[in-house]
mmCIF file of C-alpha atoms in Angstrom:
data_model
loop_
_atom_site.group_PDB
_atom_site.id
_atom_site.type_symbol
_atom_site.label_atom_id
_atom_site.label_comp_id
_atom_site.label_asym_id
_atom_site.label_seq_id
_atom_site.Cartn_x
_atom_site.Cartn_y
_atom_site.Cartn_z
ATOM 1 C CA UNK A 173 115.240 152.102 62.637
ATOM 2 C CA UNK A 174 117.879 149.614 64.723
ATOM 3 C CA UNK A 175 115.777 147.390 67.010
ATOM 4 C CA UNK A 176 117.859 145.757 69.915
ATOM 5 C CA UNK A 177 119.293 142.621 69.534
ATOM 6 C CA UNK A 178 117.083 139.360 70.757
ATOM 7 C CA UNK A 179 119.117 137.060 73.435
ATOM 8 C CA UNK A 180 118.707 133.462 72.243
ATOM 9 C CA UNK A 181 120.770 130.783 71.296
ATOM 10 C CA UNK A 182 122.064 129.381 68.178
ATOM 11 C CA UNK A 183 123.497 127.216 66.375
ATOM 12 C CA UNK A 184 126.876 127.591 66.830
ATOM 13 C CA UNK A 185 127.987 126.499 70.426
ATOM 14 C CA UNK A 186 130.668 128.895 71.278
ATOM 15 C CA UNK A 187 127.678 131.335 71.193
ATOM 16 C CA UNK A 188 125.803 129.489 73.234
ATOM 17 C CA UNK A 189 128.513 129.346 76.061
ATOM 18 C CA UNK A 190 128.820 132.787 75.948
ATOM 19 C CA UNK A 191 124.963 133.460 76.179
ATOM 20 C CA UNK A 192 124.607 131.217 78.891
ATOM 21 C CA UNK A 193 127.655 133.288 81.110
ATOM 22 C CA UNK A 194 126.341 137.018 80.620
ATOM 23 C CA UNK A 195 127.477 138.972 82.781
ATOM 24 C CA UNK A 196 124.052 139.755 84.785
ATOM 25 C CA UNK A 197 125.022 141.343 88.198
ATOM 26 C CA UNK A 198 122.557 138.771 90.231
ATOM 27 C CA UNK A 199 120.981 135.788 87.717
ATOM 28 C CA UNK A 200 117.419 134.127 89.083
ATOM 29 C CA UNK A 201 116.286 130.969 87.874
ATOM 30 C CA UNK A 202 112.680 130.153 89.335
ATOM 31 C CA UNK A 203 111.068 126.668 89.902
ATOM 32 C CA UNK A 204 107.536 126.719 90.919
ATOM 33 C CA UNK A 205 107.715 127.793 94.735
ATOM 34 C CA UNK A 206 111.302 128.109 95.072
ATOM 35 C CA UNK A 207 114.272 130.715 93.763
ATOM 36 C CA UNK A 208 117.782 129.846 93.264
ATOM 37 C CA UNK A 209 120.127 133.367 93.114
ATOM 38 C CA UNK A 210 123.165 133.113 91.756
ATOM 39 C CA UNK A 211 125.835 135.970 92.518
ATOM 40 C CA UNK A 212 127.861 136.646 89.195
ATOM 41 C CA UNK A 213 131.206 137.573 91.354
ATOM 42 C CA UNK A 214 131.182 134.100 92.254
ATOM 43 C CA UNK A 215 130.826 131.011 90.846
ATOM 44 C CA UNK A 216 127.669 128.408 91.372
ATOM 45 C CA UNK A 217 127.708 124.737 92.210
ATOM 46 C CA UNK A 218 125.325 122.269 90.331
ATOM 47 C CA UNK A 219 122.379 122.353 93.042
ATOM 48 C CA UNK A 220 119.293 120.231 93.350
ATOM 49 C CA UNK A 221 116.029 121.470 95.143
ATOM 50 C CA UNK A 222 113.443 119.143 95.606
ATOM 51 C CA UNK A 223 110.678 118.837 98.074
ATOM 52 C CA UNK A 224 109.602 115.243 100.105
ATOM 53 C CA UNK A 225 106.349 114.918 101.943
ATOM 54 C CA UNK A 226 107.438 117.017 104.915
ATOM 55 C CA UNK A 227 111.012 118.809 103.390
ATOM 56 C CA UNK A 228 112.526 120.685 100.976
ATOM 57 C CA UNK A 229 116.097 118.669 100.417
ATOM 58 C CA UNK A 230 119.177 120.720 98.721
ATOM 59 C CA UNK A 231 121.636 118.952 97.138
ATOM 60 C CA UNK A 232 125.204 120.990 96.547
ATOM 61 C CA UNK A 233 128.206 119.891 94.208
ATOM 62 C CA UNK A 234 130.776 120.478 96.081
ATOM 63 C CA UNK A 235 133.790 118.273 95.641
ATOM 64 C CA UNK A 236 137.348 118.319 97.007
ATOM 65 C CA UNK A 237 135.881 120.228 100.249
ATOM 66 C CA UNK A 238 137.349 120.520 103.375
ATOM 67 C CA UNK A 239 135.320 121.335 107.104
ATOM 68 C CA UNK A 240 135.615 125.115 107.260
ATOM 69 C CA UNK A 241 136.039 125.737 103.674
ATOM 70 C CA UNK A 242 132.151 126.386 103.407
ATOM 71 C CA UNK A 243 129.428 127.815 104.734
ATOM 72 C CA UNK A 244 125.663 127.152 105.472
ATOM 73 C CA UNK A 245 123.175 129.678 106.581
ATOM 74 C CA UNK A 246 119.771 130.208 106.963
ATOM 75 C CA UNK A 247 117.732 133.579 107.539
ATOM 76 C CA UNK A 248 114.300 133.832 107.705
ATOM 77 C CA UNK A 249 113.258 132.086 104.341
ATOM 78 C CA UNK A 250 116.741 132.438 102.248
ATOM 79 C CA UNK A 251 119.096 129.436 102.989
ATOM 80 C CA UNK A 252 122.966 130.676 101.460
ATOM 81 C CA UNK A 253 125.626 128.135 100.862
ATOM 82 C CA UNK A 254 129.016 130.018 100.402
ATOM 83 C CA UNK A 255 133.175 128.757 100.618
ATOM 84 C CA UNK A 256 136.125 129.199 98.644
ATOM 85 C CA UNK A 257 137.221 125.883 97.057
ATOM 86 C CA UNK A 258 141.034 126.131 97.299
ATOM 87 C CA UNK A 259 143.445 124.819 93.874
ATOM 88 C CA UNK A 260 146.657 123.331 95.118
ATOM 89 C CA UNK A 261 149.663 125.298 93.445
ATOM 90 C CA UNK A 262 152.681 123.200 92.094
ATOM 91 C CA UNK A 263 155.953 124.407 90.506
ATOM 92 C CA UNK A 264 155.990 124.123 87.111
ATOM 93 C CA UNK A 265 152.868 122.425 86.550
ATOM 94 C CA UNK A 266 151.562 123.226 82.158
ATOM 95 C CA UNK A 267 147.523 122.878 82.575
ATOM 96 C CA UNK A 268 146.198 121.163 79.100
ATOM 97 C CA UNK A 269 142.544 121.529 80.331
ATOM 98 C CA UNK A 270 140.792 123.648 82.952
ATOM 99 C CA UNK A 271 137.360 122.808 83.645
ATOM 100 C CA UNK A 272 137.036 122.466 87.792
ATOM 101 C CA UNK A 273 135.888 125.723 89.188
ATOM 102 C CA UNK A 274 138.074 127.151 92.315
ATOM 103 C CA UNK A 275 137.793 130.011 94.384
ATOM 104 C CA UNK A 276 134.824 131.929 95.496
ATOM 105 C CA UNK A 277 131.207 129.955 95.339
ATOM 106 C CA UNK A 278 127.915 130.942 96.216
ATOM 107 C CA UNK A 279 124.036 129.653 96.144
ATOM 108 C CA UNK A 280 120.797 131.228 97.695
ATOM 109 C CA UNK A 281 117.669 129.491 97.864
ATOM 110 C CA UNK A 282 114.360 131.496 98.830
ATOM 111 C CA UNK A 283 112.447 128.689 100.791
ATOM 112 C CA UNK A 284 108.763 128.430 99.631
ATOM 113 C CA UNK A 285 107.435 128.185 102.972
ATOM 114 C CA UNK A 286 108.522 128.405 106.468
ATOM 115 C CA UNK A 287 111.412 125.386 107.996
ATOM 116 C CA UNK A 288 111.383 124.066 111.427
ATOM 117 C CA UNK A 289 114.943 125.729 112.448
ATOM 118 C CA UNK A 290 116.038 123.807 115.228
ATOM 119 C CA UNK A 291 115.602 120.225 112.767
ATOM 120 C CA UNK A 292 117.260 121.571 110.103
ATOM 121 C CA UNK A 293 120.385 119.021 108.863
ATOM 122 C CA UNK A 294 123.537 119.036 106.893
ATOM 123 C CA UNK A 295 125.979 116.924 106.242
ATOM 124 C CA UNK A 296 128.670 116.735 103.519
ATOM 125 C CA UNK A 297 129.512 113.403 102.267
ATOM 126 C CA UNK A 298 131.290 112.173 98.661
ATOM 127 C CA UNK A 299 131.218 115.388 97.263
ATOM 128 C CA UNK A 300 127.581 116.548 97.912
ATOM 129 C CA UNK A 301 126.345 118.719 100.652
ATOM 130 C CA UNK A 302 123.083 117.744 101.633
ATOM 131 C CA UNK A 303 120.710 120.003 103.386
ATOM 132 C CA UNK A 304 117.449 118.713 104.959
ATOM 133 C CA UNK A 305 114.948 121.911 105.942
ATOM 134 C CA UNK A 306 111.926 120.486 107.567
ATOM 135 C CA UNK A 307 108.513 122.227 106.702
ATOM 136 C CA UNK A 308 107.148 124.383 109.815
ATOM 137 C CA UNK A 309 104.637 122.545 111.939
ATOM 138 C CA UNK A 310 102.365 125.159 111.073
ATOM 139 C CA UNK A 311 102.269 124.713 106.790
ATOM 140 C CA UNK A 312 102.042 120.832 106.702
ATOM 141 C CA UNK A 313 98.983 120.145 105.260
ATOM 142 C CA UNK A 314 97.052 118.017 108.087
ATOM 143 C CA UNK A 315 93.828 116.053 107.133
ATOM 144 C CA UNK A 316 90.773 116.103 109.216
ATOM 145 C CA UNK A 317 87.583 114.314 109.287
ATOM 146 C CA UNK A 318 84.703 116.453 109.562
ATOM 147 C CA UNK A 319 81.285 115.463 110.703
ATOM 148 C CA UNK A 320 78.503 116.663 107.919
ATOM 149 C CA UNK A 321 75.022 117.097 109.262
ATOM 150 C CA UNK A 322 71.953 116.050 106.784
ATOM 151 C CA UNK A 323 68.852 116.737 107.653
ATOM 152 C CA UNK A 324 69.351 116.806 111.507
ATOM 153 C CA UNK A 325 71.350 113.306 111.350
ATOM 154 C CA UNK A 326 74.727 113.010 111.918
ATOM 155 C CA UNK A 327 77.138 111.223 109.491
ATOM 156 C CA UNK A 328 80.612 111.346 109.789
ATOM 157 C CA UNK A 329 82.785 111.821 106.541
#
């Protein structure tokens, strides 16, 4: 009886590598209330979710970028970041190391919550593309004295 071969890693690292890039049509990687998709016809940027008091703040990798070259969107709950990062082409130029992704790059994050639209922010700025998404009026958590009646007296709490 042949049972199917476990994914994991090993010890050798040119396993590893290859593990890590499988060719899965659309790769998910969850963190608590959020999803980052990744389309595999396109590369992914290093990106950093995190959420402040009031915001969830994305943080792109995006070096050597030019106005136009990408993209920010936001639908519903799923905020896309998209571009081509362009390689400059010279004659007779003998590469001894490739490591800087060009071409086609894409990110989707699906927003835990709802975002105030008309506050959300980007700007691009040594390298990194920051994007601010304001929680909705409606899910920040708002605290509220309530008065507790004991006995027929009021007390306030």
């Amino acid at each position: 009886m042949e049972f199917p071969r476990q994914i994991g890693l090993s010890d050798d690292p040119v396993d590893n590598d290859m593990a890590l890039e499988s060719p899965l049509p659309q790769q998910h990687r969850v963190s608590q209330q959020w999803i980052v998709m990744h389309q595999s016809n396109a590369w992914q940027p290093p990106t950093d979710v995190f959420e402040l008091d009031d915001r969830l703040v994305v943080m792109v990798e995006i070096a050597g970028m030019r106005d136009g070259e990408f993209n920010v969107a936001l639908q519903e709950r799923r905020l896309a970041i998209s571009g081509t990062r362009q390689r400059s082409v010279r004659e007779g130029l003998a590469y001894h190391q490739m490591e800087v992704r060009y071409g086609r790059f894409h990110t989707e994050i699906i927003l835990p919550w709802p975002v105030e639209r008309n506050q959300v922010s980007a700007i691009y700025r040594d390298g990194f593309l920051r994007v601010e998404l304001p929680r909705a009026r409606s899910q920040q958590v708002h605290i509220v004295d309530v008065d507790v009646e004991n006995d027929g007296k009021h007390q306030s709490q």
